[in-house]
Short mmCIF file of C-alpha atoms and ligand atoms in Angstrom, two decimals:
data_model
loop_
_atom_site.label_atom_id
_atom_site.label_comp_id
_atom_site.label_asym_id
_atom_site.label_seq_id
_atom_site.Cartn_x
_atom_site.Cartn_y
_atom_site.Cartn_z
CA MET S 193 0.46 18.45 22.68
CA GLU S 194 3.61 17.44 20.20
CA ARG S 195 3.36 15.61 17.00
CA TYR S 196 5.85 13.56 15.22
CA VAL S 197 6.19 12.55 11.20
CA GLY S 198 7.34 9.19 10.64
CA LYS S 199 6.80 6.70 7.70
CA SER S 200 3.57 4.28 7.90
CA ILE S 201 4.47 0.66 7.55
CA PHE S 202 0.92 -0.54 8.09
CA ASN S 203 -2.41 1.75 8.33
CA GLY S 204 -5.07 2.43 10.93
CA ILE S 205 -5.49 4.19 14.16
CA ALA S 206 -4.41 3.43 17.54
CA ILE S 207 -4.93 5.54 21.02
CA GLY S 208 -3.72 4.18 23.86
CA LYS S 209 -0.42 4.54 26.65
CA LEU S 210 3.04 4.67 25.21
CA TYR S 211 4.90 1.76 26.38
CA PHE S 212 8.66 2.31 26.14
CA TYR S 213 10.58 -0.82 25.51
CA ALA S 214 13.91 -0.67 26.39
CA LYS S 215 16.29 -3.55 25.28
CA GLU S 216 18.12 -4.26 28.39
CA GLU S 217 21.85 -3.35 27.91
CA GLN S 218 24.01 -6.31 27.48
CA GLN S 219 27.10 -5.78 29.55
CA VAL S 220 29.48 -8.78 28.15
CA ARG S 221 32.51 -8.89 30.32
CA ARG S 222 35.97 -10.19 28.94
CA SER S 223 37.33 -12.65 31.58
CA LYS S 224 40.15 -14.93 30.93
CA THR S 225 39.81 -18.75 31.14
CA LYS S 226 41.38 -21.63 32.12
CA ASP S 227 38.78 -23.85 31.35
CA VAL S 228 37.91 -24.04 27.85
CA LYS S 229 36.22 -26.86 27.96
CA THR S 230 33.61 -25.94 30.22
CA GLU S 231 33.36 -22.53 28.19
CA LEU S 232 32.49 -24.72 25.46
CA GLU S 233 30.38 -26.55 27.06
CA ARG S 234 28.60 -23.76 28.50
CA TYR S 235 28.20 -22.07 24.76
CA GLU S 236 26.89 -25.38 23.02
CA ALA S 237 24.27 -25.72 26.20
CA ALA S 238 23.09 -22.22 25.50
CA LYS S 239 23.02 -22.39 21.91
CA GLN S 240 20.53 -25.86 22.06
CA GLN S 241 18.21 -23.50 24.64
CA ALA S 242 18.52 -20.86 22.29
CA ILE S 243 17.06 -23.54 19.55
CA ALA S 244 14.57 -24.87 21.55
CA GLU S 245 12.99 -21.13 22.60
CA LEU S 246 13.18 -20.33 18.75
CA THR S 247 11.40 -23.39 17.97
CA THR S 248 8.76 -22.63 20.55
CA LEU S 249 8.70 -18.92 18.71
CA TYR S 250 7.94 -20.50 15.54
CA GLU S 251 5.31 -22.56 16.16
CA LYS S 252 3.77 -19.51 18.37
CA ALA S 253 4.64 -17.16 15.05
CA VAL S 254 2.99 -19.81 12.59
CA LYS S 255 -0.29 -19.47 14.75
CA GLU S 256 -0.23 -15.79 15.13
CA VAL S 257 0.98 -14.62 11.68
CA GLY S 258 1.37 -17.70 9.25
CA GLU S 259 4.11 -19.92 7.99
CA VAL S 260 5.66 -17.67 5.62
CA ASN S 261 5.97 -14.81 8.03
CA ALA S 262 6.89 -17.22 10.69
CA GLU S 263 9.79 -18.41 8.62
CA ILE S 264 12.22 -15.97 10.11
CA PHE S 265 12.62 -18.30 13.29
CA ASN S 266 13.93 -20.75 11.27
CA VAL S 267 16.42 -18.94 9.39
CA HIS S 268 17.31 -18.08 12.91
CA ILE S 269 17.94 -21.46 13.81
CA MET S 270 20.02 -22.23 10.91
CA MET S 271 21.90 -18.91 11.42
CA LEU S 272 22.64 -20.41 14.89
CA GLU S 273 23.73 -23.47 13.11
CA ASP S 274 25.88 -22.13 10.94
CA ASP S 275 29.61 -23.54 10.94
CA ASP S 276 31.32 -20.02 10.02
CA TYR S 277 29.41 -18.43 13.18
CA ASN S 278 29.88 -21.35 15.32
CA ASP S 279 33.82 -21.96 14.19
CA SER S 280 34.25 -17.86 14.75
CA ILE S 281 32.86 -18.45 18.48
CA HIS S 282 34.89 -22.03 19.65
CA ASN S 283 38.23 -20.18 18.10
CA ILE S 284 38.15 -17.42 19.95
CA ILE S 285 37.32 -19.31 23.27
CA GLU S 286 39.96 -21.82 22.40
CA LYS S 287 42.68 -19.49 20.86
CA GLN S 288 42.24 -16.67 23.28
CA GLU S 289 40.81 -18.90 26.28
CA LEU S 290 38.23 -16.29 26.64
CA ASN S 291 34.83 -16.97 28.37
CA ALA S 292 31.52 -17.75 26.09
CA GLU S 293 29.17 -14.23 26.28
CA PHE S 294 32.42 -12.62 25.15
CA ALA S 295 33.54 -14.74 22.11
CA VAL S 296 29.39 -15.00 21.41
CA ALA S 297 29.86 -10.82 21.01
CA THR S 298 32.61 -10.24 19.15
CA THR S 299 31.34 -12.81 16.65
CA ALA S 300 28.02 -10.95 16.45
CA ASP S 301 29.95 -7.80 16.37
CA ASN S 302 32.57 -8.87 13.29
CA PHE S 303 29.04 -10.68 11.59
CA TYR S 304 26.95 -7.64 12.17
CA GLU S 305 30.08 -5.75 10.36
CA MET S 306 30.22 -7.77 7.39
CA PHE S 307 26.71 -7.84 6.80
CA SER S 308 25.25 -4.33 7.32
CA THR S 309 28.06 -3.04 4.88
CA MET S 310 26.81 -5.32 1.97
CA GLU S 311 24.95 -4.24 -1.02
CA ASP S 312 22.41 -6.88 -1.04
CA GLU S 313 19.63 -5.57 0.86
CA TYR S 314 18.66 -8.98 1.94
CA PHE S 315 22.27 -9.69 3.65
CA LYS S 316 22.00 -6.22 4.77
CA ALA S 317 18.61 -7.21 6.76
CA ARG S 318 20.63 -10.34 8.05
CA ALA S 319 23.05 -8.28 10.26
CA PHE S 320 19.90 -7.19 12.58
CA ASP S 321 19.15 -11.16 12.75
CA ILE S 322 23.02 -11.56 14.13
CA LYS S 323 22.60 -9.76 16.71
CA ASP S 324 18.99 -10.83 17.95
CA ILE S 325 20.32 -14.43 17.98
CA SER S 326 23.63 -13.47 19.61
CA GLU S 327 22.19 -11.47 22.27
CA ARG S 328 19.56 -14.18 22.66
CA VAL S 329 22.53 -16.31 23.68
CA ILE S 330 24.22 -13.94 25.72
CA LYS S 331 21.40 -13.77 27.88
CA ILE S 332 21.00 -17.49 28.33
CA LEU S 333 25.02 -17.34 29.38
CA GLY S 334 23.87 -15.03 32.05
CA GLY S 335 20.58 -16.71 33.23
CA ALA S 336 18.44 -13.51 32.43
CA SER S 337 14.91 -13.89 30.76
CA THR S 338 14.69 -14.03 27.03
CA GLY S 339 10.72 -12.59 27.28
CA SER S 340 9.37 -9.52 26.26
CA ASP S 341 7.59 -7.97 28.75
CA ILE S 342 4.97 -5.26 28.12
CA GLY S 343 3.18 -4.50 30.73
CA SER S 344 -0.22 -5.87 31.46
CA ASP S 345 -2.03 -2.94 29.92
CA PRO S 346 -2.93 -2.65 26.08
CA VAL S 347 -0.08 -0.34 25.21
CA ILE S 348 1.38 1.41 22.23
CA VAL S 349 5.14 0.10 21.96
CA ALA S 350 7.41 2.33 21.21
CA ALA S 351 11.41 1.29 20.89
CA THR S 352 14.58 2.33 19.33
CA GLU S 353 14.53 -1.16 17.07
CA LEU S 354 12.56 -4.49 17.50
CA ALA S 355 13.80 -7.39 16.84
CA PRO S 356 11.58 -10.26 15.26
CA SER S 357 11.63 -12.56 18.10
CA GLU S 358 10.81 -9.73 20.54
CA THR S 359 7.84 -8.30 18.36
CA VAL S 360 6.48 -11.95 18.58
CA GLN S 361 7.11 -12.52 22.34
CA MET S 362 4.76 -9.56 23.16
CA ASP S 363 1.68 -10.61 24.00
CA LYS S 364 -0.66 -9.50 20.94
CA GLU S 365 -3.57 -9.11 23.57
CA LYS S 366 -2.27 -6.07 25.06
CA LEU S 367 -0.48 -4.68 21.56
CA ILE S 368 -2.26 -1.97 19.73
CA ALA S 369 0.43 -0.11 17.82
CA PHE S 370 4.75 0.10 16.93
CA VAL S 371 6.60 3.14 16.88
CA THR S 372 10.33 2.52 15.93
CA GLU S 373 13.37 4.43 14.97
CA ILE S 374 14.82 1.77 13.17
CA GLY S 375 13.18 -0.24 10.58
CA SER S 376 12.29 -0.44 7.14
CA SER S 377 9.10 -1.09 5.44
CA ASN S 378 10.44 -4.62 4.29
CA SER S 379 11.53 -6.07 7.80
CA HIS S 380 10.52 -8.87 9.47
CA THR S 381 8.72 -6.44 12.28
CA ALA S 382 7.00 -4.55 9.49
CA ILE S 383 5.54 -7.53 7.88
CA LEU S 384 4.61 -8.96 11.21
CA ALA S 385 2.66 -5.57 12.22
CA ARG S 386 0.86 -5.76 8.98
CA THR S 387 -0.14 -9.23 9.56
CA MET S 388 -1.25 -8.69 13.06
CA ASN S 389 -3.41 -5.60 11.35
CA ILE S 390 -1.93 -3.10 13.91
CA PRO S 391 -0.90 0.22 13.30
CA ALA S 392 2.88 0.69 12.91
CA LEU S 393 5.36 3.67 11.98
CA ILE S 394 9.28 3.72 11.88
CA GLY S 395 11.60 6.39 11.34
CA ILE S 396 10.49 8.01 14.51
CA GLN S 397 12.80 9.14 17.53
CA VAL S 398 11.39 7.56 20.49
CA GLN S 399 12.08 8.83 23.90
CA GLU S 400 12.00 7.12 26.80
CA SER S 401 10.39 10.18 28.55
CA TRP S 402 7.03 9.11 26.59
CA ASN S 403 6.79 6.21 28.95
CA GLY S 404 3.20 5.79 30.38
CA LYS S 405 2.00 9.13 28.27
CA MET S 406 -1.17 9.35 26.06
CA ALA S 407 -0.85 9.09 22.45
CA ILE S 408 -2.42 8.62 19.12
CA VAL S 409 -0.61 6.12 16.50
CA ASP S 410 -2.31 7.59 12.92
CA GLY S 411 -0.72 5.09 10.70
CA ASN S 412 -2.69 6.38 7.73
CA ASN S 413 -0.72 9.52 7.50
CA GLY S 414 2.40 8.38 9.36
CA VAL S 415 1.94 10.49 12.69
CA LEU S 416 2.57 10.19 16.11
CA TYR S 417 0.62 12.74 18.54
CA ILE S 418 2.08 12.57 22.34
CA GLU S 419 -0.91 13.64 24.83
CA PRO S 420 -3.18 14.73 22.06
CA GLU S 421 -5.33 17.64 22.58
CA GLU S 422 -9.12 16.97 23.16
CA ALA S 423 -10.33 18.09 20.01
CA VAL S 424 -7.53 15.90 18.04
CA LEU S 425 -8.16 12.91 20.68
CA GLN S 426 -11.80 13.32 19.69
CA ASP S 427 -11.75 13.50 16.02
CA PHE S 428 -9.20 10.41 15.93
CA GLN S 429 -11.96 8.30 18.23
CA ARG S 430 -14.36 9.07 15.77
CA LYS S 431 -12.08 7.95 12.71
CA LYS S 432 -11.00 4.89 14.84
CA GLU S 433 -14.99 3.80 15.21
CA ALA S 434 -15.39 4.29 11.65
CA GLU S 435 -12.42 2.02 11.15
CA GLU S 436 -13.87 -0.69 13.49
CA LYS S 437 -17.11 -0.60 11.72
CA ASN S 438 -15.21 -1.06 8.01
CA ARG S 439 -13.39 -3.86 9.80
CA GLU S 440 -16.75 -5.40 10.82
CA LEU S 441 -18.35 -5.17 7.19
CA LEU S 442 -14.99 -7.00 6.43
CA LEU S 443 -15.41 -9.56 8.40
CA GLN S 444 -19.38 -10.01 7.29
CA LEU S 445 -18.51 -8.96 3.45
CA LYS S 446 -15.40 -10.01 2.53
CA GLY S 447 -15.58 -12.73 -0.48
CA LYS S 448 -19.23 -12.21 -1.00
CA GLU S 449 -20.98 -11.19 -4.33
CA ASN S 450 -22.54 -7.69 -5.26
CA VAL S 451 -25.67 -9.18 -5.56
CA THR S 452 -28.98 -7.54 -4.97
CA LEU S 453 -31.80 -9.68 -3.38
CA SER S 454 -33.45 -10.40 -6.69
CA GLY S 455 -30.38 -11.69 -8.25
CA GLN S 456 -28.72 -8.51 -10.18
CA THR S 457 -24.98 -8.52 -9.73
CA ILE S 458 -22.76 -5.36 -10.48
CA LYS S 459 -19.25 -5.03 -10.49
CA LEU S 460 -17.34 -3.36 -7.58
CA TYR S 461 -13.75 -1.79 -8.68
CA ALA S 462 -11.47 0.13 -6.66
CA ASN S 463 -9.99 3.91 -7.68
CA ILE S 464 -6.43 4.11 -6.43
CA GLY S 465 -3.62 7.01 -7.37
CA ASN S 466 -0.47 5.33 -6.21
CA THR S 467 0.48 1.98 -6.00
CA SER S 468 0.83 2.62 -2.10
CA ASP S 469 -2.89 2.10 -2.27
CA LEU S 470 -2.59 -1.52 -3.75
CA ALA S 471 -2.66 -3.11 -0.56
CA SER S 472 -5.89 -1.51 0.57
CA VAL S 473 -7.59 -2.70 -2.62
CA MET S 474 -6.47 -6.31 -1.60
CA LYS S 475 -7.93 -5.39 1.63
CA ASN S 476 -11.08 -4.38 0.89
CA ASP S 477 -11.53 -7.13 -1.60
CA ALA S 478 -12.32 -4.93 -4.44
CA GLY S 479 -12.89 -6.83 -7.79
CA GLY S 480 -10.08 -5.19 -9.73
CA ILE S 481 -8.93 -1.68 -10.75
CA GLY S 482 -11.79 0.65 -12.14
CA LEU S 483 -9.57 3.80 -12.33
CA LEU S 484 -5.77 4.26 -12.07
CA ARG S 485 -4.85 7.92 -12.07
CA SER S 486 -1.77 7.15 -14.16
CA GLU S 487 -1.09 11.09 -13.34
CA PHE S 488 0.97 10.39 -10.32
CA LEU S 489 3.63 9.15 -11.99
CA TYR S 490 4.20 12.40 -13.79
CA LEU S 491 3.29 14.61 -10.57
CA GLU S 492 6.13 13.08 -8.68
CA THR S 493 8.95 13.71 -10.55
CA ASP S 494 10.65 16.39 -11.89
CA HIS S 495 10.81 14.95 -15.53
CA LEU S 496 8.36 13.36 -18.29
CA PRO S 497 8.62 9.41 -17.02
CA THR S 498 10.38 7.15 -19.22
CA GLU S 499 8.75 4.44 -21.09
CA GLU S 500 10.20 1.94 -18.33
CA GLU S 501 9.68 3.77 -15.27
CA GLN S 502 6.16 3.79 -16.14
CA PHE S 503 6.51 0.11 -17.26
CA GLN S 504 7.63 -1.34 -14.01
CA VAL S 505 4.51 0.54 -12.16
CA TYR S 506 2.06 -0.66 -14.49
CA LYS S 507 3.69 -4.55 -14.46
CA GLN S 508 3.74 -4.06 -10.80
CA VAL S 509 -0.05 -3.04 -10.56
CA ALA S 510 -1.03 -5.96 -13.09
CA GLU S 511 0.82 -8.53 -11.31
CA THR S 512 -0.25 -7.80 -7.92
CA MET S 513 -3.87 -7.76 -9.11
CA ALA S 514 -3.09 -11.07 -10.81
CA GLY S 515 -5.29 -11.42 -13.48
CA LYS S 516 -8.18 -9.08 -12.14
CA LYS S 517 -9.17 -5.82 -14.44
CA VAL S 518 -6.82 -3.35 -14.26
CA ILE S 519 -7.99 -0.01 -15.81
CA ILE S 520 -5.45 2.49 -16.65
CA ARG S 521 -6.46 5.96 -17.37
CA THR S 522 -4.14 7.63 -19.64
CA LEU S 523 -2.45 11.13 -18.58
CA ASP S 524 -4.79 13.88 -17.28
CA ILE S 525 -2.37 16.25 -16.89
CA GLY S 526 -3.41 20.02 -16.85
CA ALA S 527 -6.52 22.10 -14.63
CA ASP S 528 -5.63 21.44 -11.34
CA LYS S 529 -2.65 18.94 -12.01
CA GLN S 530 0.23 20.72 -13.38
CA VAL S 531 3.68 19.87 -13.86
CA GLU S 532 6.77 22.58 -14.65
CA TYR S 533 8.27 20.68 -16.98
CA LEU S 534 5.52 20.36 -19.18
CA ASN S 535 5.39 24.34 -19.81
CA LEU S 536 1.58 24.10 -20.14
CA GLY S 537 1.69 27.83 -19.33
CA LYS S 538 -1.02 29.94 -17.21
CA GLU S 539 -4.80 29.91 -18.35
CA ASP S 540 -7.49 31.85 -17.53
CA ASN S 541 -9.69 28.70 -17.89
CA PRO S 542 -7.54 25.44 -17.32
CA ALA S 543 -10.93 23.34 -16.43
CA MET S 544 -11.40 23.84 -19.85
CA GLY S 545 -8.41 23.98 -21.32
CA TYR S 546 -5.35 22.45 -22.45
CA ARG S 547 -5.42 19.19 -20.40
CA ALA S 548 -5.95 15.62 -21.09
CA ILE S 549 -6.11 13.87 -24.09
CA ARG S 550 -6.03 17.50 -26.01
CA ILE S 551 -2.29 17.25 -24.85
CA CYS S 552 -1.58 13.46 -25.45
CA LEU S 553 -3.06 14.27 -28.92
CA THR S 554 -0.85 17.38 -29.58
CA GLN S 555 2.05 16.17 -28.02
CA VAL S 556 2.16 12.50 -29.16
CA ASP S 557 5.68 11.71 -28.51
CA ILE S 558 4.22 11.58 -24.65
CA PHE S 559 0.83 9.79 -25.49
CA LYS S 560 3.26 7.34 -27.30
CA THR S 561 5.69 6.45 -24.70
CA GLN S 562 2.77 6.03 -21.93
CA LEU S 563 0.85 3.70 -24.68
CA LYS S 564 4.01 1.34 -25.15
CA ALA S 565 4.23 1.25 -21.48
CA ILE S 566 1.00 0.22 -20.83
CA LEU S 567 1.01 -2.16 -24.03
CA ARG S 568 4.05 -3.69 -22.57
CA ALA S 569 2.68 -4.22 -19.09
CA SER S 570 -0.50 -5.89 -20.56
CA ALA S 571 1.79 -8.93 -20.90
CA TYR S 572 1.85 -9.13 -17.31
CA GLY S 573 -2.19 -9.12 -16.31
CA ASN S 574 -5.59 -8.08 -17.21
CA ILE S 575 -4.77 -4.58 -18.33
CA ALA S 576 -7.47 -2.12 -19.89
CA ILE S 577 -6.86 1.55 -21.46
CA MET S 578 -9.22 4.28 -21.06
CA TYR S 579 -8.98 8.15 -21.93
CA PRO S 580 -9.99 11.01 -20.20
CA MET S 581 -11.63 14.42 -21.36
CA ILE S 582 -13.19 13.11 -24.69
CA ILE S 583 -15.50 15.09 -26.66
CA SER S 584 -15.67 13.55 -30.04
CA VAL S 585 -15.64 11.03 -32.24
CA GLU S 586 -12.79 12.16 -34.25
CA GLU S 587 -10.65 11.97 -30.71
CA VAL S 588 -11.33 8.73 -30.78
CA HIS S 589 -10.48 7.76 -34.50
CA LYS S 590 -6.81 9.46 -33.84
CA ILE S 591 -6.11 7.81 -30.42
CA LYS S 592 -7.08 4.39 -32.18
CA ARG S 593 -4.86 5.03 -35.08
CA ILE S 594 -2.00 6.12 -32.49
CA VAL S 595 -2.69 2.96 -30.74
CA GLU S 596 -2.68 1.11 -33.70
CA GLU S 597 0.89 2.31 -34.56
CA VAL S 598 2.38 1.75 -30.96
CA LYS S 599 1.46 -1.44 -31.51
CA ALA S 600 2.98 -1.93 -34.92
CA GLU S 601 6.04 -0.58 -33.62
CA LEU S 602 6.19 -3.10 -30.47
CA SER S 603 5.65 -5.99 -32.92
CA GLU S 604 8.18 -5.19 -35.29
CA LEU S 605 10.55 -5.04 -31.62
CA GLY S 606 9.41 -8.59 -30.95
CA ILE S 607 8.04 -7.38 -28.12
CA ALA S 608 4.65 -8.99 -26.77
CA TYR S 609 1.73 -7.58 -25.35
CA GLY S 610 -1.62 -8.93 -24.29
CA GLN S 611 -5.59 -8.09 -25.66
CA VAL S 612 -6.50 -4.75 -24.07
CA GLU S 613 -9.79 -3.56 -23.80
CA GLN S 614 -9.81 0.33 -24.68
CA GLY S 615 -12.43 2.49 -23.15
CA ILE S 616 -13.42 5.94 -22.81
CA MET S 617 -14.72 8.42 -19.86
CA ILE S 618 -17.70 10.05 -20.07
CA GLU S 619 -17.19 13.30 -18.63
CA THR S 620 -17.92 16.26 -20.67
CA PRO S 621 -21.98 16.59 -21.48
CA ALA S 622 -20.62 16.55 -25.28
CA ALA S 623 -19.52 12.66 -24.65
CA ALA S 624 -22.35 12.16 -22.85
CA VAL S 625 -24.89 13.34 -25.49
CA ILE S 626 -23.05 11.60 -28.08
CA SER S 627 -22.52 8.29 -26.42
CA ASP S 628 -24.56 6.46 -29.24
CA LEU S 629 -22.00 7.43 -31.39
CA LEU S 630 -19.05 6.54 -29.24
CA ALA S 631 -20.55 3.45 -28.12
CA LYS S 632 -19.63 1.86 -31.87
CA GLU S 633 -16.26 2.95 -31.46
CA VAL S 634 -14.98 1.80 -27.93
CA ASP S 635 -14.85 -1.17 -25.68
CA PHE S 636 -16.24 0.18 -22.55
CA PHE S 637 -17.84 3.88 -20.92
CA SER S 638 -16.77 4.60 -17.69
CA ILE S 639 -18.32 7.58 -16.20
CA GLY S 640 -16.57 10.48 -14.47
CA THR S 641 -19.24 12.16 -12.65
CA ASN S 642 -16.64 14.61 -11.17
CA ASP S 643 -16.00 16.53 -14.24
CA LEU S 644 -19.41 15.36 -15.69
CA THR S 645 -21.17 17.56 -12.79
CA GLN S 646 -18.76 20.51 -12.89
CA TYR S 647 -19.18 20.79 -16.82
CA THR S 648 -22.91 20.09 -16.60
CA LEU S 649 -23.73 22.39 -13.87
CA ALA S 650 -21.32 24.94 -14.99
CA ILE S 651 -19.46 24.79 -11.18
CA ASP S 652 -16.37 24.80 -10.89
CA ARG S 653 -15.14 21.93 -8.58
CA GLN S 654 -12.47 23.65 -7.16
CA ASN S 655 -14.60 26.46 -6.15
CA SER S 656 -15.66 26.20 -2.79
CA LYS S 657 -17.80 28.96 -2.75
CA LEU S 658 -20.12 26.87 -4.83
CA ASP S 659 -20.23 24.14 -2.85
CA SER S 660 -24.28 24.90 -1.57
CA ILE S 661 -25.30 24.88 -4.92
CA ASN S 662 -23.07 22.09 -6.09
CA ASN S 663 -25.70 19.25 -6.37
CA PRO S 664 -24.50 16.24 -7.98
CA HIS S 665 -27.82 14.64 -7.49
CA HIS S 666 -28.78 17.27 -9.94
CA GLU S 667 -31.57 15.36 -12.38
CA ALA S 668 -29.51 16.82 -15.30
CA VAL S 669 -26.44 14.85 -14.10
CA LEU S 670 -28.81 11.52 -13.51
CA ARG S 671 -30.33 11.72 -16.79
CA LEU S 672 -27.15 11.83 -18.56
CA ILE S 673 -25.54 8.63 -17.01
CA GLU S 674 -29.05 6.93 -17.60
CA LEU S 675 -28.77 7.92 -21.33
CA VAL S 676 -25.05 6.90 -21.42
CA VAL S 677 -25.76 3.41 -20.23
CA LYS S 678 -28.55 2.93 -22.51
CA ASN S 679 -26.76 3.99 -25.64
CA ALA S 680 -23.74 1.56 -24.15
CA HIS S 681 -26.06 -1.50 -24.12
CA LYS S 682 -27.59 -0.60 -27.18
CA GLU S 683 -24.00 -1.14 -28.98
CA GLY S 684 -23.71 -3.94 -26.37
CA ILE S 685 -20.70 -2.51 -24.65
CA TRP S 686 -20.71 -2.06 -20.55
CA ALA S 687 -20.79 1.07 -18.91
CA GLY S 688 -18.94 2.29 -15.24
CA ILE S 689 -19.05 5.08 -13.09
CA CYS S 690 -15.72 5.83 -11.83
CA GLY S 691 -16.38 9.57 -10.03
CA GLU S 692 -17.30 10.24 -6.44
CA LEU S 693 -20.82 9.67 -6.96
CA GLY S 694 -20.35 5.87 -7.45
CA ALA S 695 -19.75 5.77 -3.88
CA ASP S 696 -23.27 7.56 -3.07
CA THR S 697 -25.01 4.84 -1.48
CA THR S 698 -28.20 7.16 -1.68
CA LEU S 699 -27.94 5.87 -5.39
CA THR S 700 -27.36 2.75 -5.33
CA LYS S 701 -30.22 1.44 -6.21
CA ARG S 702 -30.94 3.93 -8.90
CA PHE S 703 -27.64 3.03 -10.37
CA LEU S 704 -29.14 -0.55 -10.54
CA GLU S 705 -32.39 0.17 -11.91
CA MET S 706 -30.31 2.24 -14.73
CA GLY S 707 -28.26 -0.73 -15.33
CA VAL S 708 -25.02 0.28 -14.46
CA ASP S 709 -22.67 -2.45 -14.88
CA GLU S 710 -19.54 -1.29 -12.86
CA LEU S 711 -18.83 1.22 -10.03
CA SER S 712 -15.61 2.16 -9.01
CA VAL S 713 -14.83 3.63 -6.09
CA SER S 714 -12.06 4.78 -3.53
CA PRO S 715 -11.03 1.13 -1.76
CA SER S 716 -12.40 2.21 1.76
CA ARG S 717 -16.17 2.43 0.00
CA ILE S 718 -16.14 -0.81 -1.32
CA LEU S 719 -17.67 -2.76 1.45
CA PRO S 720 -20.34 -0.14 2.35
CA VAL S 721 -21.45 0.06 -1.23
CA ARG S 722 -21.55 -3.90 -1.30
CA LYS S 723 -23.17 -3.74 1.64
CA VAL S 724 -26.10 -1.81 0.43
CA ILE S 725 -26.51 -3.62 -3.05
CA ARG S 726 -26.72 -6.96 -0.72
CA GLU S 727 -29.55 -5.15 1.06
CA THR S 728 -31.29 -3.72 -2.78
CA LYS S 729 -34.46 -5.48 -3.68
C1 PEP K 291 -14.25 12.39 -12.71
O1 PEP K 291 -14.13 13.27 -13.46
O2 PEP K 291 -14.95 12.01 -12.19
C2 PEP K 291 -12.78 11.24 -12.52
C3 PEP K 291 -13.18 10.11 -12.28
O3 PEP K 291 -11.54 11.94 -12.87
P1 PEP K 291 -10.88 12.77 -11.98
O4 PEP K 291 -11.77 12.58 -10.72
O5 PEP K 291 -9.65 12.19 -11.77
O6 PEP K 291 -10.88 14.21 -12.76
MG1 MG K 292 -12.19 13.80 -14.56
#
C-alpha cells in the first residue's frame, strides 16, 4: 500500500480504480507558408468551431453545475474573441508567414507568461485558461478530437492538471473523484468538483504507473491510498456507507423543520472548531452555529492573534451564516489546549487550573482584544458571545463590566457593533447548582456536557483508563441539565446543550421532555438528530 498526502478541496470518500488522464502532447510544428490568406482562414474556422464547442460545453455545464460555475466557458469564449489575442495570432501569420498552429501556440506561450507572473490571483488563474483555449484551437486545426475520454467504468481520475473544459467533458456517471498535482482550492476545476459533490485532492504527484490500480481517495483528510491493505479498505468501505446513509438523510431532511410529531420544536445548531468547517455546516443544513471554539485562532499561530486577525475570521463566519445565529465562545485555552507563547506553566491539575475565563479575567488585555474583534464583527451578522468555565455570579459581573468598557471604547472611536446576546457555558457543577442566580444575569445558557460530566463525576475526560466508568448518561449529569433548563426558563432565557451529549440520539426524547431549547452538535450529526426529533411523539 502506498499513501500520499495532498490537500483536500472537497470531502467525501471514493473507492475505485485509478485512471491516469494524460493530456495529449501537442506537437506544434513551425512551418513557413506562402499562402497567408489560407492560414488566416484556417485559424478563423478553427476559432469558430472552438466557440461553438465552448457554447455546447457552457450549456452542458449549466445543467450539471449551475449557471455561476458554468460562466467560465463564457469567459473562454470572450478570451477567444479578445482583440489582443487575435491580433497577435494574425500578426505572426502575416508578418512571419507562419502556419496557424504555430501562431496560436506562440501567442498562448506569450500570454501565459504574462498572466502567470501577475500578482493578482484572478489574472494568474487566467494563464491556465489561455492555455486551455489555445490547446482546443490547435487540436481543431490538427483535426484531433477535443473530448475527454475516461473509459467506460467508474474511475478516480488522476492527472497532472485538469482544465475546466476537460472536467466538464468527462462523463459524470463514470467520474468518482479527482486527484491532481496542480490546481488551487479556488480553481474552476475545484469549484466544479465541489458542485458535483465528488471528493477531490490537489498537490499529489500523480504517476502514470498508477493507471488501473485500486485506490481510495479520502477527501476528508486529504489522503490517497494506492492498492490499500484489506483492513484499510474495509474501514473506508464502512465510512463510505455511513456517508451514503447521511447523504440519503440529507435528501430526505434538508430544509425540514426540527419538529416532533406533537409539534414541539427545538433549534439545531452546529459546533465548529475552524472556518474550514463552514462548508459542512451549510451542507448539513444547520440552523446556526451554537459553538464556535475560538481557540483555533490561538492554537494555530505562534503569537497572540491580533484584533484585526480575529475580526476578519469572525466577520467571515458572520457573513457566511448570513443572519443565522453564530455563538462565539471566548478563549478556552489551558488544560489540554496549551500554547507556548502564553507561558501558562505546568500545573498538577490543569483541567481544574488556570484556564478559559480565568485567564481572560486576569490578563484582561487578551480578553479585551477578543471582545473588540467579536463586537466589531457583530455589525456583519447575528453574533452572540458566550463565556466558558463560569463558576460564580461575580465572574459574570466582571465580564459584563469589561464588555461595557470595550463597547464604550468602540463607540468613542466611532466603530459600529451590533446587538449581541451574552450567555455562559454551564460546564461546572457550581454553575449548574447556582443556575437560578446566573439566569438573572445573562441572555442564555449553553450546557457544556463534556466538562460538566468530567467535573460532576470527577473523571478526567483525557484519561482513557477511565472510559469504562465514564458514563455521560449518569443520572447526576442528567439531573443537573434538567435543573439548568428549569432555572433558565424561570427567568425567561433559553438553554441549549453544546457538549457531545447533545448529539446522543438515545437522549433526544429526554432532552425534549426537559424543554431544552437548542442542541448544538458537530455538523455531521445534525441530520441524524433531526431525524430522531421528527420521529419523537
Ligand atoms: C464542553 O465542555 O462540553 C464543551 C462544549 O466545551 P469543550 O469540549 O470545548 O471543552
Ligand atoms: Mg468545555
